[in-house]
Amino acid sequence: MRFMTLAISAATLAGCSIPDGTAQRNAELRACGLHNDPSITLDVDLHACPAGTTKKTTICHVPPGNPANVHTLCVGNSAVRAHVDNHGDLLGACVSEPPCDGGDVNAGAGSGSDEDAGPDLDGGIIS
């Protein structure tokens, strides 16, 4: 009886698709206007890194050819230098970025604390 139940379950599941997050990620990239940006790889998160993260760094990403569409990203530490050197990304979260729905830029975003004041590149890249 158990074998039959498992066989039915497997047959039932065979027709289903289990989301792997790809469709959602593609929708987020498209909504943010980053779907054609070759520097957005699978390991890039479309938000600031969680506090205490040591293997990734928050950057303000300037998309090549579209500098008005800056977005805060969380990238692997090994990718930081390439982002900064190749298209002028900055360390830290963007102070002001367009919303991902295509609306107006939320100028002056941030609380005014040092965390939101923008990146400080004087110290160089943290590895």
Short mmCIF file of N, CA and C in Angstrom, two decimals:
data_model
loop_
_atom_site.label_atom_id
_atom_site.label_comp_id
_atom_site.label_asym_id
_atom_site.label_seq_id
_atom_site.Cartn_x
_atom_site.Cartn_y
_atom_site.Cartn_z
N MET A 1 0.82 -1.18 0.00
CA MET A 1 0.00 0.00 0.00
C MET A 1 0.87 1.25 0.00
N ARG A 2 1.91 1.23 0.80
CA ARG A 2 2.81 2.37 0.88
C ARG A 2 3.46 2.63 -0.48
N PHE A 3 3.90 1.57 -1.18
CA PHE A 3 4.53 1.72 -2.48
C PHE A 3 3.58 2.40 -3.45
N MET A 4 2.31 2.00 -3.44
CA MET A 4 1.34 2.59 -4.34
C MET A 4 1.15 4.07 -4.03
N THR A 5 1.10 4.42 -2.77
CA THR A 5 0.96 5.82 -2.38
C THR A 5 2.13 6.64 -2.89
N LEU A 6 3.34 6.10 -2.74
CA LEU A 6 4.52 6.81 -3.23
C LEU A 6 4.51 6.93 -4.74
N ALA A 7 4.06 5.89 -5.43
CA ALA A 7 4.00 5.92 -6.89
C ALA A 7 3.00 6.97 -7.36
N ILE A 8 1.88 7.05 -6.70
CA ILE A 8 0.88 8.06 -7.05
C ILE A 8 1.43 9.45 -6.77
N SER A 9 2.10 9.62 -5.65
CA SER A 9 2.67 10.91 -5.33
C SER A 9 3.71 11.33 -6.36
N ALA A 10 4.55 10.39 -6.78
CA ALA A 10 5.57 10.70 -7.78
C ALA A 10 4.91 11.06 -9.11
N ALA A 11 3.87 10.33 -9.49
CA ALA A 11 3.17 10.63 -10.74
C ALA A 11 2.49 11.99 -10.66
N THR A 12 1.93 12.29 -9.52
CA THR A 12 1.28 13.58 -9.33
C THR A 12 2.29 14.71 -9.42
N LEU A 13 3.44 14.51 -8.79
CA LEU A 13 4.48 15.55 -8.80
C LEU A 13 5.14 15.70 -10.16
N ALA A 14 5.13 14.68 -10.98
CA ALA A 14 5.80 14.74 -12.27
C ALA A 14 5.23 15.85 -13.15
N GLY A 15 3.96 16.15 -13.01
CA GLY A 15 3.34 17.19 -13.82
C GLY A 15 3.46 18.58 -13.22
N CYS A 16 4.01 18.69 -12.05
CA CYS A 16 4.12 19.98 -11.37
C CYS A 16 5.51 20.58 -11.58
N SER A 17 5.56 21.88 -11.59
CA SER A 17 6.87 22.52 -11.62
C SER A 17 7.13 23.13 -10.25
N ILE A 18 8.29 22.90 -9.74
CA ILE A 18 8.68 23.44 -8.45
C ILE A 18 9.52 24.67 -8.70
N PRO A 19 9.06 25.84 -8.25
CA PRO A 19 9.79 27.07 -8.55
C PRO A 19 11.18 27.06 -7.92
N ASP A 20 12.16 27.50 -8.69
CA ASP A 20 13.52 27.55 -8.17
C ASP A 20 13.96 28.98 -7.89
N GLY A 21 13.06 29.92 -8.02
CA GLY A 21 13.37 31.31 -7.75
C GLY A 21 13.83 32.07 -8.99
N THR A 22 14.08 31.36 -10.09
CA THR A 22 14.58 32.02 -11.30
C THR A 22 13.55 33.01 -11.85
N ALA A 23 12.30 32.60 -11.94
CA ALA A 23 11.27 33.48 -12.48
C ALA A 23 11.10 34.72 -11.61
N GLN A 24 11.12 34.52 -10.29
CA GLN A 24 10.98 35.66 -9.38
C GLN A 24 12.17 36.60 -9.51
N ARG A 25 13.37 36.05 -9.57
CA ARG A 25 14.57 36.88 -9.71
C ARG A 25 14.54 37.64 -11.03
N ASN A 26 14.16 36.98 -12.12
CA ASN A 26 14.08 37.66 -13.41
C ASN A 26 13.06 38.79 -13.37
N ALA A 27 11.94 38.57 -12.68
CA ALA A 27 10.93 39.63 -12.55
C ALA A 27 11.48 40.81 -11.75
N GLU A 28 12.23 40.52 -10.68
CA GLU A 28 12.84 41.59 -9.88
C GLU A 28 13.86 42.37 -10.71
N LEU A 29 14.70 41.66 -11.45
CA LEU A 29 15.70 42.33 -12.30
C LEU A 29 15.02 43.22 -13.33
N ARG A 30 13.95 42.71 -13.95
CA ARG A 30 13.23 43.49 -14.96
C ARG A 30 12.58 44.72 -14.32
N ALA A 31 11.95 44.54 -13.16
CA ALA A 31 11.30 45.66 -12.47
C ALA A 31 12.29 46.74 -12.08
N CYS A 32 13.52 46.34 -11.79
CA CYS A 32 14.55 47.30 -11.39
C CYS A 32 15.34 47.83 -12.59
N GLY A 33 15.02 47.36 -13.79
CA GLY A 33 15.73 47.81 -14.98
C GLY A 33 17.14 47.26 -15.07
N LEU A 34 17.39 46.12 -14.44
CA LEU A 34 18.73 45.53 -14.43
C LEU A 34 18.82 44.22 -15.22
N HIS A 35 17.77 43.88 -15.96
CA HIS A 35 17.73 42.59 -16.65
C HIS A 35 18.74 42.47 -17.80
N ASN A 36 19.22 43.57 -18.34
CA ASN A 36 20.22 43.51 -19.42
C ASN A 36 21.62 43.87 -18.93
N ASP A 37 21.82 43.92 -17.63
CA ASP A 37 23.10 44.31 -17.05
C ASP A 37 23.96 43.06 -16.87
N PRO A 38 25.04 42.92 -17.66
CA PRO A 38 25.85 41.71 -17.58
C PRO A 38 26.62 41.55 -16.27
N SER A 39 26.72 42.60 -15.48
CA SER A 39 27.46 42.49 -14.22
C SER A 39 26.61 41.94 -13.09
N ILE A 40 25.32 41.73 -13.32
CA ILE A 40 24.44 41.15 -12.31
C ILE A 40 24.46 39.64 -12.51
N THR A 41 25.28 38.96 -11.72
CA THR A 41 25.41 37.51 -11.81
C THR A 41 24.49 36.85 -10.79
N LEU A 42 24.41 35.53 -10.83
CA LEU A 42 23.50 34.81 -9.94
C LEU A 42 23.80 34.99 -8.46
N ASP A 43 25.05 35.29 -8.11
CA ASP A 43 25.40 35.44 -6.70
C ASP A 43 25.15 36.85 -6.16
N VAL A 44 24.63 37.74 -6.99
CA VAL A 44 24.35 39.12 -6.58
C VAL A 44 22.94 39.19 -6.01
N ASP A 45 22.80 39.77 -4.82
CA ASP A 45 21.49 39.98 -4.20
C ASP A 45 21.04 41.40 -4.46
N LEU A 46 19.75 41.58 -4.73
CA LEU A 46 19.20 42.89 -5.07
C LEU A 46 18.79 43.68 -3.84
N HIS A 47 19.68 43.78 -2.88
CA HIS A 47 19.43 44.54 -1.66
C HIS A 47 20.75 44.67 -0.91
N ALA A 48 20.74 45.42 0.16
CA ALA A 48 21.95 45.54 0.99
C ALA A 48 22.21 44.22 1.72
N CYS A 49 23.46 43.96 2.01
CA CYS A 49 23.82 42.74 2.74
C CYS A 49 23.31 42.82 4.18
N PRO A 50 22.94 41.70 4.76
CA PRO A 50 22.53 41.70 6.16
C PRO A 50 23.69 42.13 7.06
N ALA A 51 23.35 42.75 8.17
CA ALA A 51 24.37 43.18 9.14
C ALA A 51 25.17 41.97 9.60
N GLY A 52 26.46 42.14 9.73
CA GLY A 52 27.32 41.08 10.21
C GLY A 52 27.83 40.14 9.13
N THR A 53 27.40 40.33 7.89
CA THR A 53 27.87 39.49 6.80
C THR A 53 29.35 39.77 6.54
N THR A 54 30.16 38.74 6.44
CA THR A 54 31.59 38.94 6.21
C THR A 54 32.04 38.46 4.84
N LYS A 55 31.22 37.70 4.13
CA LYS A 55 31.63 37.17 2.83
C LYS A 55 31.08 37.97 1.66
N LYS A 56 30.24 38.95 1.95
CA LYS A 56 29.67 39.80 0.91
C LYS A 56 29.77 41.26 1.34
N THR A 57 29.67 42.16 0.37
CA THR A 57 29.80 43.60 0.61
C THR A 57 28.66 44.33 -0.07
N THR A 58 28.09 45.33 0.61
CA THR A 58 27.06 46.17 0.03
C THR A 58 27.72 47.23 -0.85
N ILE A 59 27.21 47.36 -2.08
CA ILE A 59 27.71 48.38 -2.99
C ILE A 59 26.55 49.17 -3.58
N CYS A 60 26.85 50.36 -4.05
CA CYS A 60 25.90 51.14 -4.84
C CYS A 60 26.31 50.91 -6.29
N HIS A 61 25.53 50.12 -7.00
CA HIS A 61 25.84 49.69 -8.37
C HIS A 61 25.37 50.72 -9.39
N VAL A 62 26.27 51.09 -10.27
CA VAL A 62 25.97 52.02 -11.37
C VAL A 62 25.95 51.18 -12.65
N PRO A 63 24.77 50.87 -13.18
CA PRO A 63 24.70 50.02 -14.37
C PRO A 63 25.42 50.65 -15.56
N PRO A 64 26.22 49.88 -16.29
CA PRO A 64 26.90 50.40 -17.47
C PRO A 64 25.89 50.96 -18.48
N GLY A 65 26.11 52.18 -18.92
CA GLY A 65 25.24 52.81 -19.89
C GLY A 65 23.96 53.39 -19.32
N ASN A 66 23.73 53.25 -18.02
CA ASN A 66 22.50 53.77 -17.41
C ASN A 66 22.80 54.26 -16.00
N PRO A 67 23.65 55.29 -15.86
CA PRO A 67 24.07 55.74 -14.54
C PRO A 67 22.96 56.30 -13.66
N ALA A 68 21.82 56.63 -14.23
CA ALA A 68 20.71 57.14 -13.42
C ALA A 68 19.97 56.02 -12.70
N ASN A 69 20.24 54.77 -13.06
CA ASN A 69 19.52 53.63 -12.49
C ASN A 69 20.36 52.92 -11.43
N VAL A 70 20.92 53.67 -10.49
CA VAL A 70 21.75 53.07 -9.44
C VAL A 70 20.89 52.20 -8.53
N HIS A 71 21.47 51.11 -8.03
CA HIS A 71 20.76 50.22 -7.12
C HIS A 71 21.72 49.64 -6.10
N THR A 72 21.24 49.48 -4.89
CA THR A 72 22.01 48.85 -3.82
C THR A 72 22.02 47.35 -4.05
N LEU A 73 23.23 46.77 -4.04
CA LEU A 73 23.40 45.34 -4.25
C LEU A 73 24.29 44.75 -3.17
N CYS A 74 24.17 43.46 -2.97
CA CYS A 74 25.04 42.70 -2.08
C CYS A 74 25.82 41.73 -2.95
N VAL A 75 27.14 41.94 -3.05
CA VAL A 75 27.98 41.12 -3.93
C VAL A 75 29.05 40.40 -3.12
N GLY A 76 29.55 39.32 -3.67
CA GLY A 76 30.66 38.61 -3.04
C GLY A 76 31.88 39.51 -2.95
N ASN A 77 32.64 39.39 -1.87
CA ASN A 77 33.81 40.24 -1.68
C ASN A 77 34.76 40.21 -2.87
N SER A 78 34.90 39.06 -3.51
CA SER A 78 35.82 38.96 -4.64
C SER A 78 35.35 39.76 -5.85
N ALA A 79 34.08 40.14 -5.90
CA ALA A 79 33.55 40.90 -7.04
C ALA A 79 33.60 42.41 -6.83
N VAL A 80 33.91 42.85 -5.62
CA VAL A 80 33.86 44.29 -5.31
C VAL A 80 34.80 45.09 -6.19
N ARG A 81 36.05 44.71 -6.27
CA ARG A 81 37.02 45.48 -7.04
C ARG A 81 36.59 45.62 -8.50
N ALA A 82 36.09 44.55 -9.11
CA ALA A 82 35.64 44.62 -10.50
C ALA A 82 34.49 45.61 -10.65
N HIS A 83 33.55 45.60 -9.71
CA HIS A 83 32.43 46.53 -9.77
C HIS A 83 32.92 47.97 -9.64
N VAL A 84 33.81 48.22 -8.71
CA VAL A 84 34.33 49.58 -8.49
C VAL A 84 35.18 50.03 -9.68
N ASP A 85 36.09 49.18 -10.12
CA ASP A 85 37.02 49.55 -11.19
C ASP A 85 36.36 49.64 -12.57
N ASN A 86 35.41 48.76 -12.86
CA ASN A 86 34.87 48.68 -14.22
C ASN A 86 33.73 49.63 -14.54
N HIS A 87 32.94 50.00 -13.54
CA HIS A 87 31.87 50.94 -13.87
C HIS A 87 31.53 51.89 -12.73
N GLY A 88 32.48 52.13 -11.87
CA GLY A 88 32.32 53.20 -10.89
C GLY A 88 31.36 52.93 -9.76
N ASP A 89 31.09 51.68 -9.44
CA ASP A 89 30.24 51.39 -8.29
C ASP A 89 30.93 51.92 -7.03
N LEU A 90 30.13 52.20 -6.02
CA LEU A 90 30.64 52.74 -4.77
C LEU A 90 30.38 51.78 -3.63
N LEU A 91 31.23 51.81 -2.62
CA LEU A 91 31.02 50.99 -1.44
C LEU A 91 29.87 51.56 -0.62
N GLY A 92 29.02 50.70 -0.11
CA GLY A 92 27.90 51.12 0.72
C GLY A 92 26.61 51.19 -0.08
N ALA A 93 25.52 51.39 0.65
CA ALA A 93 24.20 51.48 0.02
C ALA A 93 24.04 52.81 -0.71
N CYS A 94 23.24 52.81 -1.76
CA CYS A 94 22.93 54.05 -2.47
C CYS A 94 22.09 54.94 -1.57
N VAL A 95 22.39 56.22 -1.57
CA VAL A 95 21.61 57.16 -0.77
C VAL A 95 20.26 57.40 -1.43
N SER A 96 20.23 57.41 -2.74
CA SER A 96 19.01 57.66 -3.49
C SER A 96 19.02 56.76 -4.71
N GLU A 97 17.94 56.02 -4.91
CA GLU A 97 17.86 55.14 -6.07
C GLU A 97 16.43 55.08 -6.57
N PRO A 98 16.26 54.84 -7.87
CA PRO A 98 14.90 54.76 -8.39
C PRO A 98 14.19 53.53 -7.85
N PRO A 99 12.90 53.63 -7.60
CA PRO A 99 12.17 52.44 -7.15
C PRO A 99 12.11 51.42 -8.28
N CYS A 100 11.94 50.18 -7.92
CA CYS A 100 11.94 49.12 -8.92
C CYS A 100 10.64 49.03 -9.72
N ASP A 101 9.70 49.91 -9.47
CA ASP A 101 8.47 49.91 -10.26
C ASP A 101 8.53 50.91 -11.39
N GLY A 102 9.69 51.56 -11.57
CA GLY A 102 9.85 52.52 -12.66
C GLY A 102 9.38 53.92 -12.31
N GLY A 103 9.06 54.18 -11.04
CA GLY A 103 8.60 55.50 -10.63
C GLY A 103 9.74 56.49 -10.49
N ASP A 104 9.46 57.61 -9.88
CA ASP A 104 10.45 58.66 -9.71
C ASP A 104 11.49 58.28 -8.67
N VAL A 105 12.65 58.89 -8.79
CA VAL A 105 13.72 58.68 -7.82
C VAL A 105 13.29 59.25 -6.49
N ASN A 106 13.54 58.51 -5.42
CA ASN A 106 13.24 58.96 -4.08
C ASN A 106 14.43 59.75 -3.57
N ALA A 107 14.54 60.98 -4.01
CA ALA A 107 15.69 61.82 -3.67
C ALA A 107 15.77 62.02 -2.18
N GLY A 108 16.98 61.96 -1.67
CA GLY A 108 17.19 62.20 -0.25
C GLY A 108 16.84 61.00 0.61
N ALA A 109 16.73 59.84 0.02
CA ALA A 109 16.40 58.66 0.81
C ALA A 109 17.48 58.41 1.84
N GLY A 110 17.07 57.85 2.95
CA GLY A 110 18.02 57.54 4.02
C GLY A 110 17.66 58.30 5.26
N SER A 111 18.19 57.86 6.38
CA SER A 111 17.84 58.45 7.65
C SER A 111 18.74 59.61 8.04
N GLY A 112 19.82 59.79 7.29
CA GLY A 112 20.76 60.84 7.65
C GLY A 112 21.85 60.36 8.58
N SER A 113 21.77 59.10 9.01
CA SER A 113 22.82 58.57 9.87
C SER A 113 24.04 58.26 9.02
N ASP A 114 25.15 57.94 9.66
CA ASP A 114 26.36 57.61 8.92
C ASP A 114 26.15 56.41 8.00
N GLU A 115 25.28 55.47 8.41
CA GLU A 115 25.03 54.30 7.58
C GLU A 115 24.45 54.68 6.23
N ASP A 116 23.64 55.75 6.20
CA ASP A 116 22.98 56.15 4.97
C ASP A 116 23.69 57.30 4.27
N ALA A 117 24.81 57.73 4.79
CA ALA A 117 25.47 58.91 4.24
C ALA A 117 26.17 58.63 2.92
N GLY A 118 26.24 57.39 2.52
CA GLY A 118 26.91 57.05 1.27
C GLY A 118 28.25 56.42 1.56
N PRO A 119 28.83 55.85 0.55
CA PRO A 119 30.09 55.14 0.76
C PRO A 119 31.26 56.07 0.97
N ASP A 120 32.22 55.60 1.73
CA ASP A 120 33.46 56.32 1.97
C ASP A 120 34.57 55.51 1.34
N LEU A 121 35.09 56.01 0.23
CA LEU A 121 36.11 55.26 -0.49
C LEU A 121 37.52 55.61 -0.04
N ASP A 122 37.66 56.54 0.91
CA ASP A 122 39.00 56.92 1.36
C ASP A 122 39.76 55.74 1.94
N GLY A 123 39.04 54.83 2.56
CA GLY A 123 39.69 53.70 3.21
C GLY A 123 40.01 52.57 2.25
N GLY A 124 39.59 52.67 0.99
CA GLY A 124 39.86 51.62 0.02
C GLY A 124 38.86 50.48 0.15
N ILE A 125 39.14 49.43 -0.53
CA ILE A 125 38.23 48.28 -0.55
C ILE A 125 38.58 47.33 0.57
N ILE A 126 37.56 46.92 1.28
CA ILE A 126 37.73 45.99 2.40
C ILE A 126 37.69 44.59 1.83
N SER A 127 38.64 43.77 2.19
CA SER A 127 38.62 42.40 1.68
C SER A 127 38.35 41.43 2.81
#
